[in-house]
Amino acid sequence: MKNMIFASPAIVKKMFCVAVAVTVAYVAPHVTGFALHRPTSTIIATNSPVTFIRRRHEASLSSLFLSAEKISSDGVASVIPSLAEAASVISGAASLLRGKTVVVKYGGNAMTSPELFDLFCEDVATLQNLGIRVVVVHGGGPQISNMLERTGIESKFEGGLRVSSADVVEIAEMVLGGSVNKNIVSGICSHGGRAIGISGKDDSLLRCTKRGGEPDLGFVGEVESVNTSFIEGLLDMGLAPIIAPIGVGVDSDPITGLPVTFNVNADTAAGRIAGELRAARVLFLTDIKGVCDGEMELLPALGVEEVQALIDDGTITGGMIPKVSYAVDAVKMGVDGGAFITDGRVPHALLNEIVGGGTSGFGSGMGGTVITL
Ligand code: ADP
Ligand code: MG
């Protein structure tokens, strides 16, 4: 084969073109989309008492893209190392995570852009094919707001949580458990994955009490228990549970005797589910580059103690509060691979963060914030 290549310049040229085309057109966009958008930070220390060094593994997916660039000047020889490197990074990550569970909070832009939605669904299917057990907890705030507007029901936010009257919860359940949930399921299945859509009501997955405190948020649920054996059973069947964050009351309505429906913040649900499952990692896909400081500079790594200080001093506000709070809870409950606040606006954010670090086990290290003990 080698002799043939050197014997025929036409074949060399053809193979080179094919290899470049395959690598750049297929492999790079599939696994290195991040490299195009993210700075290649390498070592970042934190002020955390337990200093966490977030670094890119020597062989990360971003280097595949660099290799792809090298192809144009170096010729055929470079193609093979770049593909081998990609395979090595992916198989390294898969060997760490095969049979383990990753919980993903899916929300923000990644959910509203059709292109990013499709890539997300593809990533879930890819992770499943790598033998990683995936649980998705999804949001749907914009879709709920849209339906509330169409039906003329008012709602507002307090501390990043939607104030939920009985009417608002009814709409939230219809939207989240209906169209949003089923679209994600069918998207994943269309990419060859296997997914099943459920809400926190199915098999009493999320049992809730009314969230206390001031101001009164209405039917916003505090998760009291998670039916982990139900989730594990679905995962054992090879299915990715896609969970709409609607909970059922621990107690029935005292007047009607009927079960009470609660609206649960998706970050809250994802963090609790990850913690109860003792998942390997939890990822929160959002619409910002990660947790930022007062100057909107990314904070790449945080220890759990630092998070509370950032909430107390007003650096973390709004929707970021439940995200980081339940990220911290998950980590404290035993999600030892860390909680990742990841920029979901970037194509293939999920795949990149889960497998992009190869055997380093700390995510791609190319952006976002990781919270560890
Ligand atoms: P999601 O759909 O991911 O739940 P949210 O809007 O609920 O999105 O939460 C993310 C938002 O939190 C960001 O878009 C940003 O406006 C806000 N936010 C508040 N404080 C911070 C911070 N310190 N760093 C980053 N984002 C923050
Ligand atoms: Mg939110």
mmCIF file of C-alpha atoms and ligand atoms in Angstrom:
data_model
loop_
_atom_site.group_PDB
_atom_site.id
_atom_site.type_symbol
_atom_site.label_atom_id
_atom_site.label_comp_id
_atom_site.label_asym_id
_atom_site.label_seq_id
_atom_site.Cartn_x
_atom_site.Cartn_y
_atom_site.Cartn_z
ATOM 1 C CA MET A 1 0.000 0.000 0.000
ATOM 2 C CA LYS A 2 2.789 2.354 1.042
ATOM 3 C CA ASN A 3 4.767 1.494 -2.094
ATOM 4 C CA MET A 4 1.713 2.045 -4.194
ATOM 5 C CA ILE A 5 1.296 5.534 -2.770
ATOM 6 C CA PHE A 6 4.859 6.490 -3.491
ATOM 7 C CA ALA A 7 4.594 4.837 -6.904
ATOM 8 C CA SER A 8 1.603 6.898 -7.952
ATOM 9 C CA PRO A 9 1.433 10.647 -7.316
ATOM 10 C CA ALA A 10 -2.165 10.628 -8.538
ATOM 11 C CA ILE A 11 -3.168 8.211 -5.793
ATOM 12 C CA VAL A 12 -1.219 10.204 -3.193
ATOM 13 C CA LYS A 13 -3.063 13.325 -4.239
ATOM 14 C CA LYS A 14 -6.423 11.588 -4.197
ATOM 15 C CA MET A 15 -5.851 10.028 -0.763
ATOM 16 C CA PHE A 16 -4.624 13.303 0.607
ATOM 17 C CA CYS A 17 -7.722 15.116 -0.605
ATOM 18 C CA VAL A 18 -10.018 12.441 0.774
ATOM 19 C CA ALA A 19 -8.240 12.367 4.138
ATOM 20 C CA VAL A 20 -8.285 16.140 4.454
ATOM 21 C CA ALA A 21 -11.906 16.280 3.410
ATOM 22 C CA VAL A 22 -12.919 13.566 5.853
ATOM 23 C CA THR A 23 -10.938 15.005 8.736
ATOM 24 C CA VAL A 24 -11.865 18.612 8.269
ATOM 25 C CA ALA A 25 -15.427 18.128 7.072
ATOM 26 C CA TYR A 26 -16.478 15.262 9.286
ATOM 27 C CA VAL A 27 -14.193 14.610 12.232
ATOM 28 C CA ALA A 28 -13.229 18.161 13.140
ATOM 29 C CA PRO A 29 -16.742 19.621 13.190
ATOM 30 C CA HIS A 30 -18.054 16.583 15.033
ATOM 31 C CA VAL A 31 -15.575 16.539 17.817
ATOM 32 C CA THR A 32 -13.702 19.805 17.794
ATOM 33 C CA GLY A 33 -16.322 22.463 17.219
ATOM 34 C CA PHE A 34 -15.155 23.999 20.465
ATOM 35 C CA ALA A 35 -11.643 24.508 19.282
ATOM 36 C CA LEU A 36 -12.885 27.012 16.771
ATOM 37 C CA HIS A 37 -14.597 29.130 19.372
ATOM 38 C CA ARG A 38 -12.799 28.713 22.626
ATOM 39 C CA PRO A 39 -9.443 30.017 23.738
ATOM 40 C CA THR A 40 -7.000 27.232 24.467
ATOM 41 C CA SER A 41 -6.379 27.915 28.114
ATOM 42 C CA THR A 42 -4.056 25.408 29.672
ATOM 43 C CA ILE A 43 -3.478 25.782 33.378
ATOM 44 C CA ILE A 44 -5.756 27.734 35.631
ATOM 45 C CA ALA A 45 -5.334 27.815 39.370
ATOM 46 C CA THR A 46 -8.031 28.998 41.757
ATOM 47 C CA ASN A 47 -8.268 30.558 45.165
ATOM 48 C CA SER A 48 -10.075 27.470 46.352
ATOM 49 C CA PRO A 49 -8.716 25.924 49.564
ATOM 50 C CA VAL A 50 -8.420 22.759 47.541
ATOM 51 C CA THR A 51 -6.681 24.165 44.512
ATOM 52 C CA PHE A 52 -8.107 22.633 41.420
ATOM 53 C CA ILE A 53 -6.034 22.775 38.328
ATOM 54 C CA ARG A 54 -8.187 22.746 35.293
ATOM 55 C CA ARG A 55 -6.109 21.761 32.388
ATOM 56 C CA ARG A 56 -6.383 20.444 28.947
ATOM 57 C CA HIS A 57 -5.152 16.916 28.581
ATOM 58 C CA GLU A 58 -2.070 16.572 26.421
ATOM 59 C CA ALA A 59 -4.107 14.911 23.723
ATOM 60 C CA SER A 60 -7.318 16.898 23.665
ATOM 61 C CA LEU A 61 -9.775 17.202 20.862
ATOM 62 C CA SER A 62 -8.638 20.738 20.171
ATOM 63 C CA SER A 63 -5.264 19.402 19.099
ATOM 64 C CA LEU A 64 -7.017 17.329 16.471
ATOM 65 C CA PHE A 65 -8.081 20.536 14.812
ATOM 66 C CA LEU A 66 -4.516 21.806 14.979
ATOM 67 C CA SER A 67 -3.449 18.550 13.371
ATOM 68 C CA ALA A 68 -6.026 19.047 10.685
ATOM 69 C CA GLU A 69 -4.429 22.390 9.907
ATOM 70 C CA LYS A 70 -1.079 20.707 9.683
ATOM 71 C CA ILE A 71 -2.386 18.363 7.036
ATOM 72 C CA SER A 72 -2.410 21.009 4.330
ATOM 73 C CA SER A 73 1.303 21.625 4.576
ATOM 74 C CA ASP A 74 2.566 18.218 5.713
ATOM 75 C CA GLY A 75 0.599 15.880 3.511
ATOM 76 C CA VAL A 76 -0.799 12.426 4.081
ATOM 77 C CA ALA A 77 1.494 11.466 6.952
ATOM 78 C CA SER A 78 -0.179 13.974 9.293
ATOM 79 C CA VAL A 79 -3.672 12.694 8.698
ATOM 80 C CA ILE A 80 -3.136 9.412 10.405
ATOM 81 C CA PRO A 81 -1.702 10.827 13.681
ATOM 82 C CA SER A 82 -4.601 13.312 13.913
ATOM 83 C CA LEU A 83 -7.218 10.604 13.546
ATOM 84 C CA ALA A 84 -5.295 8.346 15.893
ATOM 85 C CA GLU A 85 -5.073 11.170 18.385
ATOM 86 C CA ALA A 86 -8.808 11.788 18.227
ATOM 87 C CA ALA A 87 -9.503 8.111 18.681
ATOM 88 C CA SER A 88 -7.139 8.018 21.626
ATOM 89 C CA VAL A 89 -8.762 11.012 23.332
ATOM 90 C CA ILE A 90 -12.257 9.659 22.824
ATOM 91 C CA SER A 91 -11.421 6.139 23.894
ATOM 92 C CA GLY A 92 -9.530 7.504 26.915
ATOM 93 C CA ALA A 93 -12.606 9.397 28.064
ATOM 94 C CA ALA A 94 -14.876 6.470 27.239
ATOM 95 C CA SER A 95 -12.739 4.079 29.251
ATOM 96 C CA LEU A 96 -13.124 6.382 32.262
ATOM 97 C CA LEU A 97 -16.853 6.881 31.838
ATOM 98 C CA ARG A 98 -18.122 3.667 30.251
ATOM 99 C CA GLY A 99 -20.960 2.323 32.370
ATOM 100 C CA LYS A 100 -21.013 5.521 34.437
ATOM 101 C CA THR A 101 -23.749 8.106 34.551
ATOM 102 C CA VAL A 102 -23.586 11.691 33.399
ATOM 103 C CA VAL A 103 -26.455 14.058 34.196
ATOM 104 C CA VAL A 104 -27.032 16.991 31.856
ATOM 105 C CA LYS A 105 -29.160 20.038 32.491
ATOM 106 C CA TYR A 106 -30.227 21.106 29.026
ATOM 107 C CA GLY A 107 -31.452 24.645 28.692
ATOM 108 C CA GLY A 108 -30.748 28.095 27.368
ATOM 109 C CA ASN A 109 -29.794 28.800 23.778
ATOM 110 C CA ALA A 110 -28.735 25.227 23.134
ATOM 111 C CA MET A 111 -32.420 24.471 23.349
ATOM 112 C CA THR A 112 -33.925 27.305 21.358
ATOM 113 C CA SER A 113 -31.586 27.217 18.345
ATOM 114 C CA PRO A 114 -32.643 24.401 15.943
ATOM 115 C CA GLU A 115 -29.017 23.828 14.877
ATOM 116 C CA LEU A 116 -27.704 23.553 18.445
ATOM 117 C CA PHE A 117 -30.689 21.410 19.393
ATOM 118 C CA ASP A 118 -29.837 18.928 16.673
ATOM 119 C CA LEU A 119 -26.159 18.819 17.662
ATOM 120 C CA PHE A 120 -27.127 18.285 21.296
ATOM 121 C CA CYS A 121 -29.352 15.339 20.357
ATOM 122 C CA GLU A 122 -26.565 13.911 18.243
ATOM 123 C CA ASP A 123 -24.131 14.260 21.154
ATOM 124 C CA VAL A 124 -26.438 12.338 23.487
ATOM 125 C CA ALA A 125 -26.646 9.527 20.937
ATOM 126 C CA THR A 126 -22.858 9.559 20.511
ATOM 127 C CA LEU A 127 -22.266 9.351 24.256
ATOM 128 C CA GLN A 128 -24.683 6.438 24.460
ATOM 129 C CA ASN A 129 -22.781 4.704 21.680
ATOM 130 C CA LEU A 130 -19.632 5.147 23.757
ATOM 131 C CA GLY A 131 -21.303 3.253 26.593
ATOM 132 C CA ILE A 132 -21.927 6.303 28.784
ATOM 133 C CA ARG A 133 -25.240 6.436 30.634
ATOM 134 C CA VAL A 134 -26.885 9.792 30.004
ATOM 135 C CA VAL A 135 -29.687 11.435 31.971
ATOM 136 C CA VAL A 136 -31.092 14.711 30.638
ATOM 137 C CA VAL A 137 -33.063 17.163 32.732
ATOM 138 C CA HIS A 138 -34.401 19.906 30.542
ATOM 139 C CA GLY A 139 -35.645 23.410 31.039
ATOM 140 C CA GLY A 140 -38.017 25.251 28.751
ATOM 141 C CA GLY A 141 -38.372 28.726 30.240
ATOM 142 C CA PRO A 142 -38.703 30.539 26.886
ATOM 143 C CA GLN A 143 -41.280 28.004 25.648
ATOM 144 C CA ILE A 144 -43.285 28.375 28.885
ATOM 145 C CA SER A 145 -43.090 32.183 28.655
ATOM 146 C CA ASN A 146 -44.268 32.011 25.071
ATOM 147 C CA MET A 147 -47.310 29.893 25.963
ATOM 148 C CA LEU A 148 -48.105 32.059 28.994
ATOM 149 C CA GLU A 149 -48.107 35.076 26.724
ATOM 150 C CA ARG A 150 -50.361 33.349 24.225
ATOM 151 C CA THR A 151 -52.796 32.387 26.950
ATOM 152 C CA GLY A 152 -52.588 35.761 28.665
ATOM 153 C CA ILE A 153 -51.309 34.415 31.987
ATOM 154 C CA GLU A 154 -48.868 36.631 33.855
ATOM 155 C CA SER A 155 -45.726 35.371 35.562
ATOM 156 C CA LYS A 156 -42.563 36.846 36.995
ATOM 157 C CA PHE A 157 -39.228 35.724 38.418
ATOM 158 C CA GLU A 158 -37.850 36.060 41.935
ATOM 159 C CA GLY A 159 -34.218 35.086 42.579
ATOM 160 C CA GLY A 160 -34.048 33.243 39.274
ATOM 161 C CA LEU A 161 -37.169 31.166 40.003
ATOM 162 C CA ARG A 162 -40.510 31.515 38.277
ATOM 163 C CA VAL A 163 -43.371 32.499 40.584
ATOM 164 C CA SER A 164 -45.838 29.699 39.871
ATOM 165 C CA SER A 165 -49.571 30.103 40.376
ATOM 166 C CA ALA A 166 -51.799 27.073 39.705
ATOM 167 C CA ASP A 167 -52.370 28.402 36.164
ATOM 168 C CA VAL A 168 -48.652 28.825 35.538
ATOM 169 C CA VAL A 169 -47.921 25.282 36.748
ATOM 170 C CA GLU A 170 -50.618 23.907 34.480
ATOM 171 C CA ILE A 171 -49.009 25.581 31.467
ATOM 172 C CA ALA A 172 -45.505 24.591 32.597
ATOM 173 C CA GLU A 173 -46.541 20.938 32.831
ATOM 174 C CA MET A 174 -48.212 21.014 29.418
ATOM 175 C CA VAL A 175 -45.236 22.652 27.748
ATOM 176 C CA LEU A 176 -42.397 20.845 29.519
ATOM 177 C CA GLY A 177 -43.926 17.371 29.706
ATOM 178 C CA GLY A 178 -45.547 17.696 26.289
ATOM 179 C CA SER A 179 -43.880 19.273 23.300
ATOM 180 C CA VAL A 180 -40.474 20.133 24.783
ATOM 181 C CA ASN A 181 -39.861 16.707 26.295
ATOM 182 C CA LYS A 182 -41.031 14.735 23.291
ATOM 183 C CA ASN A 183 -39.075 16.869 20.823
ATOM 184 C CA ILE A 184 -35.864 16.083 22.684
ATOM 185 C CA VAL A 185 -36.697 12.385 22.787
ATOM 186 C CA SER A 186 -37.434 12.209 19.075
ATOM 187 C CA GLY A 187 -34.331 14.273 18.287
ATOM 188 C CA ILE A 188 -32.090 11.828 20.134
ATOM 189 C CA CYS A 189 -33.808 8.807 18.593
ATOM 190 C CA SER A 190 -33.410 10.308 15.120
ATOM 191 C CA HIS A 191 -29.651 10.198 15.675
ATOM 192 C CA GLY A 192 -29.715 6.549 16.632
ATOM 193 C CA GLY A 193 -29.870 7.090 20.380
ATOM 194 C CA ARG A 194 -32.447 5.548 22.675
ATOM 195 C CA ALA A 195 -34.409 7.923 24.870
ATOM 196 C CA ILE A 196 -37.596 7.922 26.895
ATOM 197 C CA GLY A 197 -39.446 11.012 28.042
ATOM 198 C CA ILE A 198 -40.762 11.210 31.580
ATOM 199 C CA SER A 199 -41.671 13.878 34.084
ATOM 200 C CA GLY A 200 -41.025 13.962 37.801
ATOM 201 C CA LYS A 201 -44.528 12.560 38.237
ATOM 202 C CA ASP A 202 -43.741 9.231 36.570
ATOM 203 C CA ASP A 203 -43.257 6.574 39.228
ATOM 204 C CA SER A 204 -43.088 9.485 41.713
ATOM 205 C CA LEU A 205 -39.643 10.350 40.403
ATOM 206 C CA LEU A 206 -39.503 13.800 42.023
ATOM 207 C CA ARG A 207 -41.487 14.083 45.231
ATOM 208 C CA CYS A 208 -41.703 17.669 46.400
ATOM 209 C CA THR A 209 -42.833 19.984 49.118
ATOM 210 C CA LYS A 210 -43.642 23.634 48.610
ATOM 211 C CA ARG A 211 -40.548 25.767 48.603
ATOM 212 C CA GLY A 212 -40.615 28.030 51.626
ATOM 213 C CA GLY A 213 -39.202 31.510 52.226
ATOM 214 C CA GLU A 214 -40.101 34.971 51.079
ATOM 215 C CA PRO A 215 -41.492 35.995 48.704
ATOM 216 C CA ASP A 216 -44.046 33.211 48.231
ATOM 217 C CA LEU A 217 -43.257 31.497 44.926
ATOM 218 C CA GLY A 218 -46.508 29.548 44.716
ATOM 219 C CA PHE A 219 -46.225 25.975 43.479
ATOM 220 C CA VAL A 220 -42.454 25.889 43.186
ATOM 221 C CA GLY A 221 -41.270 22.548 44.464
ATOM 222 C CA GLU A 222 -38.397 21.684 46.766
ATOM 223 C CA VAL A 223 -37.278 18.174 45.869
ATOM 224 C CA GLU A 224 -37.639 15.868 48.865
ATOM 225 C CA SER A 225 -36.810 12.576 47.220
ATOM 226 C CA VAL A 226 -35.675 11.150 43.897
ATOM 227 C CA ASN A 227 -36.726 7.693 42.744
ATOM 228 C CA THR A 228 -33.247 6.673 41.666
ATOM 229 C CA SER A 229 -34.121 3.003 41.111
ATOM 230 C CA PHE A 230 -36.594 4.072 38.408
ATOM 231 C CA ILE A 231 -33.864 6.059 36.628
ATOM 232 C CA GLU A 232 -31.327 3.243 37.056
ATOM 233 C CA GLY A 233 -33.846 0.771 35.635
ATOM 234 C CA LEU A 234 -34.310 2.868 32.502
ATOM 235 C CA LEU A 235 -30.556 3.293 32.136
ATOM 236 C CA ASP A 236 -30.087 -0.468 32.539
ATOM 237 C CA MET A 237 -32.475 -0.917 29.616
ATOM 238 C CA GLY A 238 -30.176 1.231 27.486
ATOM 239 C CA LEU A 239 -32.505 4.234 27.555
ATOM 240 C CA ALA A 240 -31.585 7.828 28.297
ATOM 241 C CA PRO A 241 -34.263 9.247 30.616
ATOM 242 C CA ILE A 242 -35.271 12.709 29.433
ATOM 243 C CA ILE A 243 -36.817 14.358 32.460
ATOM 244 C CA ALA A 244 -39.289 17.251 32.514
ATOM 245 C CA PRO A 245 -38.849 19.023 35.866
ATOM 246 C CA ILE A 246 -42.381 18.727 37.150
ATOM 247 C CA GLY A 247 -42.797 17.204 40.606
ATOM 248 C CA VAL A 248 -45.573 15.608 42.579
ATOM 249 C CA GLY A 249 -46.410 16.679 46.131
ATOM 250 C CA VAL A 250 -45.429 14.495 49.040
ATOM 251 C CA ASP A 251 -48.850 15.388 50.463
ATOM 252 C CA SER A 252 -52.121 15.582 48.585
ATOM 253 C CA ASP A 253 -54.165 18.750 48.372
ATOM 254 C CA PRO A 254 -55.975 18.983 51.752
ATOM 255 C CA ILE A 255 -59.219 20.129 50.113
ATOM 256 C CA THR A 256 -59.501 17.982 46.983
ATOM 257 C CA GLY A 257 -57.408 15.039 48.196
ATOM 258 C CA LEU A 258 -55.731 15.016 44.775
ATOM 259 C CA PRO A 259 -51.975 14.969 44.100
ATOM 260 C CA VAL A 260 -50.361 18.420 43.910
ATOM 261 C CA THR A 261 -48.272 19.423 40.907
ATOM 262 C CA PHE A 262 -45.080 21.426 41.415
ATOM 263 C CA ASN A 263 -42.929 23.394 39.023
ATOM 264 C CA VAL A 264 -39.302 22.522 39.774
ATOM 265 C CA ASN A 265 -36.409 24.625 38.564
ATOM 266 C CA ALA A 266 -34.507 22.435 36.081
ATOM 267 C CA ASP A 267 -31.134 23.244 37.661
ATOM 268 C CA THR A 268 -32.499 22.205 41.038
ATOM 269 C CA ALA A 269 -33.828 18.942 39.626
ATOM 270 C CA ALA A 270 -30.628 18.167 37.695
ATOM 271 C CA GLY A 271 -28.383 18.844 40.681
ATOM 272 C CA ARG A 272 -30.500 16.725 43.015
ATOM 273 C CA ILE A 273 -30.848 13.873 40.534
ATOM 274 C CA ALA A 274 -27.090 13.876 39.885
ATOM 275 C CA GLY A 275 -26.368 13.883 43.598
ATOM 276 C CA GLU A 276 -28.822 11.118 44.423
ATOM 277 C CA LEU A 277 -27.485 8.987 41.553
ATOM 278 C CA ARG A 278 -23.893 9.686 42.643
ATOM 279 C CA ALA A 279 -23.329 10.481 38.972
ATOM 280 C CA ALA A 280 -19.815 10.703 37.588
ATOM 281 C CA ARG A 281 -20.429 14.277 36.439
ATOM 282 C CA VAL A 282 -23.164 16.838 36.143
ATOM 283 C CA LEU A 283 -23.224 19.402 33.366
ATOM 284 C CA PHE A 284 -25.315 22.552 33.211
ATOM 285 C CA LEU A 285 -25.539 23.833 29.653
ATOM 286 C CA THR A 286 -26.313 27.528 29.765
ATOM 287 C CA ASP A 287 -26.304 30.624 27.602
ATOM 288 C CA ILE A 288 -23.196 32.262 29.009
ATOM 289 C CA LYS A 289 -19.523 31.317 29.004
ATOM 290 C CA GLY A 290 -19.637 30.091 32.597
ATOM 291 C CA VAL A 291 -19.626 31.693 36.026
ATOM 292 C CA CYS A 292 -18.135 35.178 35.732
ATOM 293 C CA ASP A 293 -16.624 37.623 38.181
ATOM 294 C CA GLY A 294 -17.706 41.274 38.586
ATOM 295 C CA GLU A 295 -15.868 42.260 35.392
ATOM 296 C CA MET A 296 -17.590 39.440 33.471
ATOM 297 C CA GLU A 297 -14.337 37.517 33.286
ATOM 298 C CA LEU A 298 -14.759 33.748 33.323
ATOM 299 C CA LEU A 299 -14.007 31.961 36.587
ATOM 300 C CA PRO A 300 -12.775 28.609 35.234
ATOM 301 C CA ALA A 301 -12.731 26.687 38.479
ATOM 302 C CA LEU A 302 -14.395 27.188 41.836
ATOM 303 C CA GLY A 303 -14.353 25.362 45.127
ATOM 304 C CA VAL A 304 -17.686 24.951 46.870
ATOM 305 C CA GLU A 305 -16.826 27.533 49.546
ATOM 306 C CA GLU A 306 -16.129 30.211 46.963
ATOM 307 C CA VAL A 307 -19.555 29.841 45.403
ATOM 308 C CA GLN A 308 -21.464 31.009 48.474
ATOM 309 C CA ALA A 309 -19.156 34.004 48.839
ATOM 310 C CA LEU A 310 -19.881 35.008 45.239
ATOM 311 C CA ILE A 311 -23.634 34.785 45.876
ATOM 312 C CA ASP A 312 -23.316 36.736 49.129
ATOM 313 C CA ASP A 313 -21.351 39.573 47.538
ATOM 314 C CA GLY A 314 -23.807 39.856 44.632
ATOM 315 C CA THR A 315 -21.459 38.589 41.913
ATOM 316 C CA ILE A 316 -23.728 35.645 41.163
ATOM 317 C CA THR A 317 -27.369 36.638 40.703
ATOM 318 C CA GLY A 318 -30.611 35.559 39.006
ATOM 319 C CA GLY A 319 -30.726 32.234 37.190
ATOM 320 C CA MET A 320 -27.088 31.517 38.013
ATOM 321 C CA ILE A 321 -27.974 31.183 41.719
ATOM 322 C CA PRO A 322 -29.942 27.911 41.523
ATOM 323 C CA LYS A 323 -27.423 26.580 38.990
ATOM 324 C CA VAL A 324 -24.354 27.018 41.167
ATOM 325 C CA SER A 325 -26.213 26.195 44.394
ATOM 326 C CA TYR A 326 -27.354 22.822 43.117
ATOM 327 C CA ALA A 327 -24.037 22.232 41.401
ATOM 328 C CA VAL A 328 -22.472 22.590 44.843
ATOM 329 C CA ASP A 329 -25.057 20.246 46.384
ATOM 330 C CA ALA A 330 -24.384 17.627 43.729
ATOM 331 C CA VAL A 331 -20.654 17.754 44.321
ATOM 332 C CA LYS A 332 -21.149 17.539 48.082
ATOM 333 C CA MET A 333 -23.425 14.530 47.586
ATOM 334 C CA GLY A 334 -20.705 12.631 45.760
ATOM 335 C CA VAL A 335 -20.561 13.735 42.121
ATOM 336 C CA ASP A 336 -16.806 13.447 42.339
ATOM 337 C CA GLY A 337 -16.042 14.256 38.711
ATOM 338 C CA GLY A 338 -17.297 17.793 39.336
ATOM 339 C CA ALA A 339 -20.151 20.006 38.213
ATOM 340 C CA PHE A 340 -19.610 21.849 34.943
ATOM 341 C CA ILE A 341 -21.291 25.120 34.002
ATOM 342 C CA THR A 342 -20.768 24.942 30.260
ATOM 343 C CA ASP A 343 -21.459 27.332 27.397
ATOM 344 C CA GLY A 344 -24.281 25.649 25.512
ATOM 345 C CA ARG A 345 -24.079 28.197 22.686
ATOM 346 C CA VAL A 346 -21.050 26.397 21.355
ATOM 347 C CA PRO A 347 -21.666 23.553 18.896
ATOM 348 C CA HIS A 348 -21.135 20.096 20.418
ATOM 349 C CA ALA A 349 -20.673 21.591 23.893
ATOM 350 C CA LEU A 350 -21.869 18.382 25.514
ATOM 351 C CA LEU A 351 -19.617 15.989 23.627
ATOM 352 C CA ASN A 352 -16.639 18.249 23.960
ATOM 353 C CA GLU A 353 -16.968 18.707 27.703
ATOM 354 C CA ILE A 354 -17.569 15.019 28.378
ATOM 355 C CA VAL A 355 -14.922 13.439 26.161
ATOM 356 C CA GLY A 356 -12.708 16.404 25.211
ATOM 357 C CA GLY A 357 -10.346 15.959 28.126
ATOM 358 C CA GLY A 358 -9.487 12.368 27.250
ATOM 359 C CA THR A 359 -8.220 10.532 30.302
ATOM 360 C CA SER A 360 -7.735 13.729 32.344
ATOM 361 C CA GLY A 361 -11.312 13.333 33.545
ATOM 362 C CA PHE A 362 -11.743 17.065 34.093
ATOM 363 C CA GLY A 363 -13.706 18.035 31.033
ATOM 364 C CA SER A 364 -12.273 19.702 27.981
ATOM 365 C CA GLY A 365 -10.613 22.445 30.034
ATOM 366 C CA MET A 366 -11.288 24.825 27.179
ATOM 367 C CA GLY A 367 -13.876 27.005 28.819
ATOM 368 C CA GLY A 368 -16.767 27.026 31.242
ATOM 369 C CA THR A 369 -16.572 26.692 34.999
ATOM 370 C CA VAL A 370 -15.993 23.520 36.939
ATOM 371 C CA ILE A 371 -17.082 23.325 40.571
ATOM 372 C CA THR A 372 -15.362 20.741 42.758
ATOM 373 C CA LEU A 373 -15.065 20.085 46.474
HETATM 374 P P1 ADP B 1 -30.421 28.851 31.992
HETATM 375 O O1 ADP B 1 -31.300 28.709 30.823
HETATM 376 O O2 ADP B 1 -29.051 28.294 31.744
HETATM 377 O O3 ADP B 1 -31.007 28.347 33.293
HETATM 378 P P2 ADP B 1 -30.504 31.465 33.309
HETATM 379 O O4 ADP B 1 -30.837 32.748 32.624
HETATM 380 O O5 ADP B 1 -31.494 30.940 34.275
HETATM 381 O O6 ADP B 1 -30.176 30.430 32.142
HETATM 382 O O7 ADP B 1 -29.117 31.601 34.089
HETATM 383 C C1 ADP B 1 -27.952 32.073 33.438
HETATM 384 C C2 ADP B 1 -27.848 33.586 33.580
HETATM 385 O O8 ADP B 1 -27.404 33.943 34.880
HETATM 386 C C3 ADP B 1 -26.820 34.245 32.698
HETATM 387 O O9 ADP B 1 -27.272 34.432 31.381
HETATM 388 C C4 ADP B 1 -26.561 35.572 33.398
HETATM 389 O O10 ADP B 1 -27.424 36.585 32.938
HETATM 390 C C5 ADP B 1 -26.953 35.286 34.840
HETATM 391 N N1 ADP B 1 -25.850 35.475 35.787
HETATM 392 C C6 ADP B 1 -25.983 36.084 36.983
HETATM 393 N N2 ADP B 1 -24.815 36.143 37.637
HETATM 394 C C7 ADP B 1 -23.887 35.562 36.834
HETATM 395 C C8 ADP B 1 -22.482 35.333 36.962
HETATM 396 N N3 ADP B 1 -21.781 35.714 38.030
HETATM 397 N N4 ADP B 1 -21.860 34.689 35.946
HETATM 398 C C9 ADP B 1 -22.543 34.310 34.852
HETATM 399 N N5 ADP B 1 -23.865 34.505 34.676
HETATM 400 C C10 ADP B 1 -24.554 35.136 35.648
HETATM 401 MG MG MG B 2 -32.432 29.100 34.645
#
